[in-house]
Tab-separated table of C-alpha atoms and ligand atoms in Angstrom:
chain	number	residue	atom	x	y	z
A	1	MET	CA	0.018	0.003	-0.065
A	2	ASN	CA	1.161	3.565	-0.808
A	3	ALA	CA	1.642	5.783	2.237
A	4	ALA	CA	0.127	8.705	0.627
A	5	PRO	CA	-3.699	7.999	-0.018
A	6	ILE	CA	-4.137	11.137	-2.039
A	7	SER	CA	-2.866	11.016	-5.704
A	8	PRO	CA	0.358	12.900	-5.684
A	9	ALA	CA	-0.191	14.420	-9.247
A	10	TYR	CA	-2.565	16.921	-7.661
A	11	VAL	CA	-1.438	20.534	-7.390
A	12	PRO	CA	-3.893	22.798	-5.340
A	13	ALA	CA	-4.715	26.021	-7.013
A	14	GLN	CA	-2.626	29.103	-5.894
A	15	PRO	CA	-3.905	32.585	-6.148
A	16	GLU	CA	-2.359	35.124	-8.673
A	17	LYS	CA	-2.639	38.286	-6.498
A	18	SER	CA	-3.526	39.594	-2.961
A	19	VAL	CA	-6.403	41.750	-2.428
A	20	THR	CA	-6.372	44.579	0.157
A	21	LYS	CA	-8.405	47.399	-1.547
A	22	PRO	CA	-11.374	47.768	-3.918
A	23	GLY	CA	-9.088	48.588	-6.816
A	24	ASP	CA	-7.573	45.041	-6.554
A	25	LEU	CA	-10.847	43.468	-7.370
A	26	ALA	CA	-11.626	41.951	-10.768
A	27	ILE	CA	-14.949	43.759	-10.750
A	28	ALA	CA	-12.787	46.933	-10.687
A	29	GLY	CA	-10.764	45.779	-13.683
A	30	ALA	CA	-7.910	44.131	-11.993
A	31	PRO	CA	-6.926	40.452	-13.383
A	32	PRO	CA	-8.781	37.590	-11.693
A	33	ALA	CA	-7.385	36.139	-8.610
A	34	PHE	CA	-7.194	32.554	-10.097
A	35	ALA	CA	-5.920	31.602	-13.734
A	36	ALA	CA	-8.528	28.835	-13.969
A	37	PRO	CA	-12.024	28.290	-12.603
A	38	LEU	CA	-12.046	27.243	-8.923
A	39	HIS	CA	-15.078	25.003	-8.470
A	40	VAL	CA	-16.799	24.264	-5.213
A	41	GLY	CA	-16.177	20.706	-5.524
A	42	GLY	CA	-13.369	19.775	-7.589
A	43	PRO	CA	-13.084	15.826	-7.538
A	44	ASN	CA	-11.009	14.379	-4.869
A	45	VAL	CA	-8.894	11.556	-6.152
A	46	GLY	CA	-7.200	8.765	-3.903
A	47	ASP	CA	-4.383	6.616	-4.813
A	48	ARG	CA	-4.340	6.036	-8.548
A	49	GLU	CA	-2.024	3.068	-8.179
A	50	VAL	CA	-4.726	1.298	-6.061
A	51	PHE	CA	-7.497	2.205	-8.632
A	52	LEU	CA	-5.341	0.979	-11.583
A	53	ARG	CA	-4.496	-2.396	-9.803
A	54	HIS	CA	-8.164	-3.077	-9.488
A	55	VAL	CA	-8.875	-1.945	-12.969
A	56	GLY	CA	-6.081	-4.602	-14.105
A	57	ASP	CA	-7.800	-7.350	-12.188
A	58	MET	CA	-11.038	-6.324	-13.707
A	59	PHE	CA	-9.681	-6.664	-17.178
A	60	ASP	CA	-8.000	-9.854	-16.313
A	61	ARG	CA	-11.471	-11.281	-15.015
A	62	ARG	CA	-13.395	-9.625	-17.791
A	63	TRP	CA	-16.357	-8.971	-15.376
A	64	PHE	CA	-17.418	-5.500	-15.852
A	65	SER	CA	-21.030	-5.240	-14.521
A	66	ASN	CA	-23.742	-7.392	-12.862
A	67	ASN	CA	-22.705	-7.438	-9.244
A	68	GLY	CA	-18.894	-8.079	-9.801
A	69	PRO	CA	-16.340	-8.732	-7.121
A	70	LEU	CA	-15.348	-5.132	-6.850
A	71	VAL	CA	-18.936	-4.170	-6.349
A	72	GLN	CA	-19.437	-6.763	-3.626
A	73	GLN	CA	-16.240	-5.640	-1.905
A	74	PHE	CA	-17.354	-2.043	-2.193
A	75	GLU	CA	-20.662	-2.817	-0.532
A	76	GLN	CA	-18.946	-4.913	2.144
A	77	ARG	CA	-16.543	-1.930	3.007
A	78	LEU	CA	-19.475	0.453	3.303
A	79	CYS	CA	-21.504	-1.817	5.487
A	80	GLU	CA	-18.485	-2.214	7.964
A	81	ASP	CA	-17.720	1.578	7.805
A	82	LEU	CA	-21.241	2.663	8.313
A	83	GLY	CA	-22.262	-0.007	10.729
A	84	VAL	CA	-25.418	-1.090	8.713
A	85	ARG	CA	-26.553	-4.622	7.649
A	86	HIS	CA	-27.126	-3.909	4.013
A	87	CYS	CA	-25.634	-1.705	1.177
A	88	ILE	CA	-26.878	-1.951	-2.344
A	89	ALA	CA	-24.520	0.055	-4.639
A	90	MET	CA	-26.104	1.917	-7.580
A	91	CYS	CA	-25.299	3.579	-10.775
A	92	ASN	CA	-26.015	6.957	-9.268
A	93	GLY	CA	-27.876	8.601	-6.324
A	94	THR	CA	-30.927	9.753	-8.285
A	95	VAL	CA	-31.612	6.130	-9.318
A	96	ALA	CA	-31.005	4.882	-5.923
A	97	LEU	CA	-33.625	7.553	-4.504
A	98	GLU	CA	-36.165	6.458	-7.182
A	99	ILE	CA	-35.681	2.757	-6.348
A	100	ALA	CA	-35.810	3.306	-2.571
A	101	ILE	CA	-39.029	5.485	-2.805
A	102	ARG	CA	-40.550	2.607	-4.892
A	103	ALA	CA	-39.423	-0.146	-2.616
A	104	LEU	CA	-41.022	1.732	0.212
A	105	GLY	CA	-44.371	1.864	-1.628
A	106	MET	CA	-44.695	5.587	-1.557
A	107	GLU	CA	-47.321	7.060	-3.973
A	108	GLY	CA	-49.654	10.004	-3.929
A	109	GLU	CA	-47.812	12.770	-1.823
A	110	VAL	CA	-44.557	12.549	-0.125
A	111	ILE	CA	-43.115	15.387	2.098
A	112	VAL	CA	-39.684	16.606	1.339
A	113	PRO	CA	-37.816	19.837	1.832
A	114	SER	CA	-37.815	22.489	-1.004
A	115	TYR	CA	-34.343	23.425	0.137
A	116	THR	CA	-32.316	20.462	-1.408
A	117	PHE	CA	-30.914	19.573	-4.725
A	118	ILE	CA	-33.545	19.097	-7.344
A	119	ALA	CA	-33.017	15.252	-7.478
A	120	THR	CA	-34.833	14.685	-4.072
A	121	ALA	CA	-38.036	16.212	-5.717
A	122	HIS	CA	-37.351	14.758	-9.207
A	123	ALA	CA	-37.063	11.296	-7.799
A	124	LEU	CA	-40.775	11.552	-6.754
A	125	HIS	CA	-42.222	13.464	-9.684
A	126	TRP	CA	-40.486	11.313	-12.217
A	127	GLN	CA	-42.564	8.308	-10.724
A	128	GLY	CA	-45.920	10.083	-10.533
A	129	ILE	CA	-45.607	10.992	-6.887
A	130	THR	CA	-46.370	14.751	-5.833
A	131	PRO	CA	-43.514	16.199	-3.689
A	132	VAL	CA	-45.093	18.304	-0.981
A	133	PHE	CA	-42.546	20.846	0.295
A	134	ALA	CA	-42.213	21.441	4.047
A	135	ASP	CA	-40.266	24.389	5.508
A	136	ILE	CA	-36.835	24.233	7.354
A	137	ASP	CA	-35.296	25.283	10.450
A	138	PRO	CA	-33.300	28.327	9.652
A	139	ALA	CA	-30.648	27.558	12.194
A	140	THR	CA	-29.795	24.185	10.824
A	141	HIS	CA	-31.180	24.376	7.159
A	142	ALA	CA	-32.885	20.893	7.895
A	143	LEU	CA	-36.586	19.847	7.663
A	144	ASP	CA	-38.536	21.348	10.530
A	145	PRO	CA	-40.527	18.363	12.141
A	146	LEU	CA	-43.403	20.786	13.121
A	147	ALA	CA	-43.629	21.949	9.485
A	148	VAL	CA	-43.574	18.242	8.156
A	149	ARG	CA	-46.653	17.653	10.651
A	150	ARG	CA	-48.510	20.526	9.278
A	151	MET	CA	-48.212	19.323	5.499
A	152	ILE	CA	-49.590	15.750	6.202
A	153	THR	CA	-52.848	15.028	4.342
A	154	PRO	CA	-54.794	11.757	3.914
A	155	ARG	CA	-52.739	11.448	0.668
A	156	THR	CA	-49.488	11.569	2.271
A	157	SER	CA	-47.625	8.072	1.877
A	158	GLY	CA	-44.063	9.019	3.295
A	159	ILE	CA	-41.330	11.580	4.330
A	160	ILE	CA	-37.950	11.912	3.040
A	161	GLY	CA	-35.483	14.126	5.134
A	162	VAL	CA	-32.384	15.534	3.738
A	163	HIS	CA	-29.135	15.575	5.787
A	164	LEU	CA	-28.234	18.921	4.114
A	165	TRP	CA	-24.509	20.024	4.042
A	166	GLY	CA	-23.887	16.674	5.985
A	167	ARG	CA	-25.585	18.227	8.975
A	168	PRO	CA	-27.926	15.245	10.210
A	169	ALA	CA	-31.668	15.986	9.899
A	170	PRO	CA	-33.611	15.812	13.386
A	171	ALA	CA	-33.976	12.046	12.688
A	172	ASP	CA	-35.600	11.196	16.009
A	173	GLU	CA	-38.172	14.009	15.785
A	174	LEU	CA	-39.070	13.040	12.034
A	175	GLN	CA	-39.227	9.360	13.162
A	176	LYS	CA	-41.864	10.457	15.884
A	177	VAL	CA	-43.918	12.171	13.209
A	178	ALA	CA	-43.708	9.286	10.835
A	179	ASP	CA	-44.602	6.882	13.629
A	180	ASP	CA	-47.591	8.902	14.750
A	181	HIS	CA	-49.002	8.893	11.161
A	182	GLY	CA	-47.944	5.363	10.179
A	183	LEU	CA	-45.683	6.685	7.479
A	184	PRO	CA	-42.441	5.359	6.095
A	185	LEU	CA	-39.448	7.764	6.542
A	186	MET	CA	-36.233	7.628	4.340
A	187	PHE	CA	-33.213	9.918	4.100
A	188	ASP	CA	-31.464	11.578	1.233
A	189	ALA	CA	-28.040	11.174	2.728
A	190	ALA	CA	-26.122	12.366	-0.462
A	191	HIS	CA	-24.167	14.933	1.614
A	192	ALA	CA	-23.656	12.867	4.672
A	193	PHE	CA	-21.310	10.132	3.956
A	194	GLY	CA	-19.008	9.648	6.975
A	195	CYS	CA	-21.311	12.051	9.310
A	196	THR	CA	-22.864	11.023	12.553
A	197	TYR	CA	-26.193	11.602	14.217
A	198	LYS	CA	-25.971	11.168	17.945
A	199	GLY	CA	-22.721	9.634	17.629
A	200	ARG	CA	-23.701	6.825	15.221
A	201	LYS	CA	-22.750	6.927	11.438
A	202	VAL	CA	-25.517	7.982	9.225
A	203	GLY	CA	-26.615	5.080	7.126
A	204	SER	CA	-29.100	3.314	9.288
A	205	LEU	CA	-31.654	5.970	10.052
A	206	GLY	CA	-35.181	5.769	9.092
A	207	GLN	CA	-36.195	2.792	6.798
A	208	CYS	CA	-33.278	3.416	4.441
A	209	GLU	CA	-30.913	6.119	3.549
A	210	VAL	CA	-29.606	6.951	-0.010
A	211	PHE	CA	-26.126	8.354	-0.677
A	212	SER	CA	-24.511	9.830	-3.695
A	213	PHE	CA	-20.942	9.260	-4.983
A	214	HIS	CA	-21.069	11.715	-7.811
A	215	ALA	CA	-17.700	13.257	-8.892
A	216	THR	CA	-18.707	16.472	-6.955
A	217	LYS	CA	-19.282	14.787	-3.753
A	218	PHE	CA	-16.321	14.617	-1.508
A	219	PHE	CA	-16.307	10.927	-1.838
A	220	ASN	CA	-16.804	9.746	-5.485
A	221	THR	CA	-16.958	6.715	-7.691
A	222	PHE	CA	-17.066	8.900	-10.696
A	223	GLU	CA	-20.937	8.444	-10.837
A	224	GLY	CA	-22.557	6.252	-8.194
A	225	GLY	CA	-24.889	5.865	-5.120
A	226	ALA	CA	-26.158	3.380	-2.721
A	227	VAL	CA	-29.172	2.588	-0.542
A	228	THR	CA	-28.173	1.406	3.044
A	229	THR	CA	-30.735	-0.147	5.474
A	230	ASN	CA	-31.084	-2.678	8.418
A	231	ASP	CA	-34.283	-3.897	6.853
A	232	ASP	CA	-33.674	-7.528	5.217
A	233	GLU	CA	-36.857	-7.590	3.398
A	234	LEU	CA	-36.544	-4.037	1.921
A	235	ALA	CA	-32.799	-4.785	1.094
A	236	GLU	CA	-33.790	-7.821	-0.940
A	237	ALA	CA	-36.524	-5.883	-2.847
A	238	ILE	CA	-34.176	-3.130	-3.728
A	239	ARG	CA	-31.535	-5.680	-4.855
A	240	LEU	CA	-34.149	-7.001	-7.349
A	241	MET	CA	-35.346	-3.773	-8.558
A	242	ARG	CA	-31.740	-2.765	-9.323
A	243	ASN	CA	-31.412	-5.656	-11.679
A	244	PHE	CA	-34.709	-5.771	-13.615
A	245	GLY	CA	-36.207	-8.130	-10.871
A	246	PHE	CA	-34.144	-10.909	-11.881
A	247	ALA	CA	-33.875	-13.972	-9.516
A	248	GLY	CA	-31.350	-16.533	-11.393
A	249	TYR	CA	-30.872	-16.495	-15.042
A	250	ASP	CA	-34.349	-16.804	-16.516
A	251	ASN	CA	-36.687	-15.812	-13.650
A	252	VAL	CA	-38.127	-12.214	-13.323
A	253	ILE	CA	-39.978	-12.023	-9.821
A	254	HIS	CA	-40.259	-8.372	-9.476
A	255	PRO	CA	-40.551	-5.236	-11.483
A	256	GLY	CA	-37.234	-3.483	-11.872
A	257	THR	CA	-34.935	-1.201	-13.617
A	258	ASN	CA	-31.229	-1.016	-14.467
A	259	GLY	CA	-29.704	0.630	-11.285
A	260	LYS	CA	-26.372	-1.425	-11.159
A	261	MET	CA	-23.006	0.050	-10.340
A	262	VAL	CA	-20.276	-1.035	-12.725
A	263	GLU	CA	-17.040	-2.575	-11.642
A	264	ILE	CA	-14.686	0.541	-12.630
A	265	CYS	CA	-16.822	2.717	-10.419
A	266	ALA	CA	-16.486	0.368	-7.470
A	267	ALA	CA	-12.673	0.267	-8.237
A	268	MET	CA	-12.827	4.044	-7.932
A	269	GLY	CA	-14.765	3.840	-4.777
A	270	LEU	CA	-12.384	1.275	-3.140
A	271	ALA	CA	-9.337	3.531	-3.938
A	272	ASN	CA	-11.078	6.665	-2.638
A	273	LEU	CA	-12.249	5.105	0.452
A	274	ASP	CA	-8.779	4.803	1.713
A	275	ALA	CA	-8.448	8.618	1.196
A	276	VAL	CA	-11.683	9.632	2.962
A	277	PRO	CA	-9.970	10.259	6.454
A	278	GLU	CA	-7.259	12.487	4.726
A	279	ILE	CA	-9.858	14.325	2.573
A	280	VAL	CA	-11.986	14.919	5.718
A	281	ARG	CA	-9.036	16.198	7.658
A	282	ILE	CA	-8.208	18.603	4.539
A	283	ASN	CA	-12.029	19.668	4.413
A	284	GLN	CA	-12.095	20.260	8.182
A	285	HIS	CA	-8.866	22.281	7.983
A	286	ASN	CA	-10.239	24.382	5.085
A	287	HIS	CA	-13.542	24.865	7.075
A	288	ALA	CA	-11.677	26.173	10.108
A	289	LEU	CA	-9.548	28.523	7.904
A	290	TYR	CA	-12.604	30.014	6.358
A	291	SER	CA	-14.154	30.516	9.706
A	292	ALA	CA	-11.169	32.231	11.264
A	293	HIS	CA	-10.477	34.620	8.341
A	294	LEU	CA	-14.155	35.693	8.239
A	295	VAL	CA	-15.016	35.804	11.874
A	296	ASP	CA	-14.874	39.675	12.045
A	297	VAL	CA	-16.384	40.526	8.751
A	298	PRO	CA	-19.625	42.005	9.601
A	299	GLY	CA	-22.868	40.591	8.066
A	300	VAL	CA	-21.346	37.389	6.943
A	301	SER	CA	-20.790	34.011	8.800
A	302	ILE	CA	-19.939	30.479	8.149
A	303	LEU	CA	-22.613	28.030	9.040
A	304	PRO	CA	-20.952	25.584	11.704
A	305	MET	CA	-21.278	21.929	11.328
A	306	SER	CA	-23.330	20.084	13.895
A	307	GLU	CA	-21.815	20.326	17.416
A	308	GLY	CA	-20.660	17.072	18.875
A	309	GLU	CA	-21.122	15.162	15.568
A	310	GLU	CA	-18.527	13.968	13.122
A	311	SER	CA	-18.835	15.571	9.767
A	312	ASN	CA	-17.180	15.319	6.435
A	313	PHE	CA	-16.871	19.181	6.071
A	314	GLN	CA	-17.644	18.828	2.307
A	315	TYR	CA	-19.517	22.281	2.082
A	316	VAL	CA	-18.374	25.637	3.413
A	317	VAL	CA	-21.542	27.464	3.684
A	318	LEU	CA	-21.435	31.194	3.867
A	319	GLU	CA	-24.503	33.088	4.811
A	320	VAL	CA	-24.931	36.769	3.832
A	321	SER	CA	-27.369	38.511	6.121
A	322	GLU	CA	-29.925	41.263	4.931
A	323	ASP	CA	-27.909	44.093	6.678
A	324	ALA	CA	-24.501	43.000	5.152
A	325	GLY	CA	-22.768	45.797	3.181
A	326	VAL	CA	-23.420	43.887	-0.096
A	327	THR	CA	-26.093	41.645	-1.510
A	328	ARG	CA	-25.529	37.896	-1.810
A	329	ASP	CA	-25.782	38.095	-5.628
A	330	ALA	CA	-23.367	40.910	-5.822
A	331	LEU	CA	-20.876	39.025	-3.785
A	332	VAL	CA	-21.215	36.092	-5.901
A	333	GLU	CA	-20.852	38.093	-9.081
A	334	ALA	CA	-17.655	39.637	-7.592
A	335	LEU	CA	-16.264	36.131	-6.797
A	336	HIS	CA	-17.127	34.820	-10.268
A	337	ALA	CA	-15.098	37.728	-11.741
A	338	GLU	CA	-12.193	36.341	-9.854
A	339	ASN	CA	-12.733	32.752	-11.307
A	340	ILE	CA	-14.125	31.622	-7.971
A	341	LEU	CA	-17.134	29.618	-8.903
A	342	ALA	CA	-18.946	30.043	-5.567
A	343	ARG	CA	-22.608	28.666	-5.920
A	344	LYS	CA	-25.969	29.696	-4.495
A	345	TYR	CA	-26.914	26.194	-3.646
A	346	PHE	CA	-30.018	25.421	-3.560
A	347	TRP	CA	-31.567	28.638	-4.754
A	348	PRO	CA	-34.227	29.567	-5.648
A	349	GLY	CA	-35.574	26.254	-3.842
A	350	CYS	CA	-37.176	23.363	-5.726
A	351	HIS	CA	-40.636	25.025	-5.281
A	352	ARG	CA	-39.476	27.948	-7.511
A	353	MET	CA	-38.173	25.790	-10.266
A	354	LYS	CA	-40.419	25.553	-13.345
A	355	PRO	CA	-41.922	22.104	-12.926
A	356	TYR	CA	-42.894	22.644	-9.183
A	357	ARG	CA	-43.586	26.409	-9.600
A	358	GLU	CA	-46.475	25.435	-12.109
A	359	MET	CA	-47.661	22.613	-9.681
A	360	PHE	CA	-47.731	24.869	-6.437
A	361	PRO	CA	-47.861	28.508	-7.394
A	362	HIS	CA	-48.498	29.489	-3.796
A	363	ALA	CA	-46.003	26.958	-2.095
A	364	GLY	CA	-43.975	30.160	-0.925
A	365	LEU	CA	-46.630	30.878	1.424
A	366	VAL	CA	-45.634	27.981	3.730
A	367	LEU	CA	-41.901	28.111	3.055
A	368	PRO	CA	-40.807	31.534	4.388
A	369	GLU	CA	-37.500	30.183	6.019
A	370	THR	CA	-36.823	28.171	2.853
A	371	ILE	CA	-37.071	31.449	0.936
A	372	ARG	CA	-34.961	33.424	3.339
A	373	VAL	CA	-32.233	30.792	3.600
A	374	ALA	CA	-32.116	30.189	-0.064
A	375	ASP	CA	-31.661	33.862	-0.716
A	376	ARG	CA	-28.689	34.374	1.652
A	377	VAL	CA	-26.366	31.144	1.208
A	378	VAL	CA	-23.279	31.084	-0.828
A	379	ILE	CA	-21.112	27.865	-1.049
A	380	LEU	CA	-17.319	28.385	-1.325
A	381	PRO	CA	-14.666	26.267	-2.898
A	382	THR	CA	-13.046	23.530	-0.796
A	383	GLY	CA	-11.573	19.998	-0.881
A	384	THR	CA	-8.134	18.819	-1.915
A	385	SER	CA	-7.844	21.238	-4.932
A	386	VAL	CA	-8.031	24.359	-2.550
A	387	SER	CA	-4.837	25.499	-0.812
A	388	ALA	CA	-4.552	27.509	2.285
A	389	GLU	CA	-3.442	30.420	0.312
A	390	ALA	CA	-6.400	30.292	-2.011
A	391	ILE	CA	-8.734	30.362	1.026
A	392	ALA	CA	-6.821	33.455	2.546
A	393	THR	CA	-7.225	35.225	-0.810
A	394	ILE	CA	-10.848	34.267	-1.290
A	395	CYS	CA	-11.547	35.425	2.286
A	396	SER	CA	-9.732	38.800	1.544
A	397	ILE	CA	-11.927	39.295	-1.457
A	398	ILE	CA	-15.045	38.995	0.604
A	399	ARG	CA	-13.797	41.156	3.163
A	400	VAL	CA	-12.948	43.904	0.641
A	401	VAL	CA	-16.393	43.462	-1.225
A	402	VAL	CA	-18.402	43.635	1.997
A	403	GLU	CA	-16.523	46.541	3.346
A	404	ARG	CA	-16.528	48.420	0.008
A	405	GLY	CA	-20.266	47.862	-0.207
A	406	ALA	CA	-20.793	49.135	3.198
B	1	PLP	C1	-25.990	14.940	-5.518
B	1	PLP	C2	-27.300	14.826	-4.915
B	1	PLP	C3	-28.343	13.894	-5.301
B	1	PLP	C4	-28.291	13.031	-6.680
B	1	PLP	O1	-27.226	12.275	-6.648
B	1	PLP	P1	-26.575	11.709	-8.093
B	1	PLP	O2	-25.624	10.877	-7.828
B	1	PLP	O3	-25.930	12.910	-8.623
B	1	PLP	O4	-27.628	11.296	-8.941
B	1	PLP	C5	-29.502	13.866	-4.641
B	1	PLP	N1	-29.652	14.543	-3.488
B	1	PLP	C6	-28.750	15.518	-3.057
B	1	PLP	C7	-29.002	16.228	-1.907
B	1	PLP	C8	-27.600	15.716	-3.812
B	1	PLP	O5	-26.799	16.563	-3.319
């Protein structure tokens, strides 16, 4: 095994200038701070040698898909790491969500946050299920259990919580709501790989949890996802649905689709799993640097990760308050001019995206906190491709833009 789990061919971006006054800003005509675009989630890559060795074995076996040995090994590793009985690896997080939703028998209406990546809502809509949006707690950005309770109707068939930014949703309170109404509860855990809830790894909350290993997630398999659960029967149904419902060569016993993870993605997953502790260490360090640099800039703050829990620190969430010297959108514009591709995740909220806006023109009336949070958040670049010098420069740009605005 290589001692360095992160691929050595990786050179973090360095800033091209320092910024101390408005005239240094790209929006004032100065050259941009970065020569190439700095993305919020540049892919993290583990040891390439480990990956290539697995790929070599794969070619020797000529077994590329259909529950191959690398996928089996990957699922086994995830079960051990997350302390959960079953892991079913999939081609991506969205198909994993769709299959989990169907396996839980959801139909009619399902309650979800509007403040999430669009895939959470689409996975329902795509299957003829109506996503009903409930409001969030502005302090945590997670689904508010009281708001969920208010949105339940006789047509409600389930609840999907989202562990946004890796901060665990209030699972016990949501479970209480679900139990009171006899509803299945599942979680979109796309942001929460490696995070804990009350000291336990996310992965066995609710009936099942769904992960994404997309290239932009801090832990990736190029594209990929998984459903994890402690429910034996549910796991069996999900396994069947992932592979057209096949039980043996000629026997189809369940409706299904093609949700299989391929071997080369599992090879990437196995190589990157070894690097996860190091990537988290870097993310946590980056998060602390941003927080320290920005602590005295008025009107902006970094959302802390959950106190007392482990986090993967994969998102640096900046909140721009209404009384800051600059609007959120003007700050994003100034950062983009510097080649810092900060993002307004998940603005404007699913309910204000065309397919759902037309379905629920008045949804905003019950989503005041969603609207306020979506209008003030900026996600900043982090991960292994962002150096300490880059973070110092990004923060000095934010400081000068905010102070100039004021
Ligand atoms: C990334 C993401 C998904 C979708 O996962 P894919 O693997 O890209 O299909 C779903 N939900 C959330 C919250 C995500 O961030």
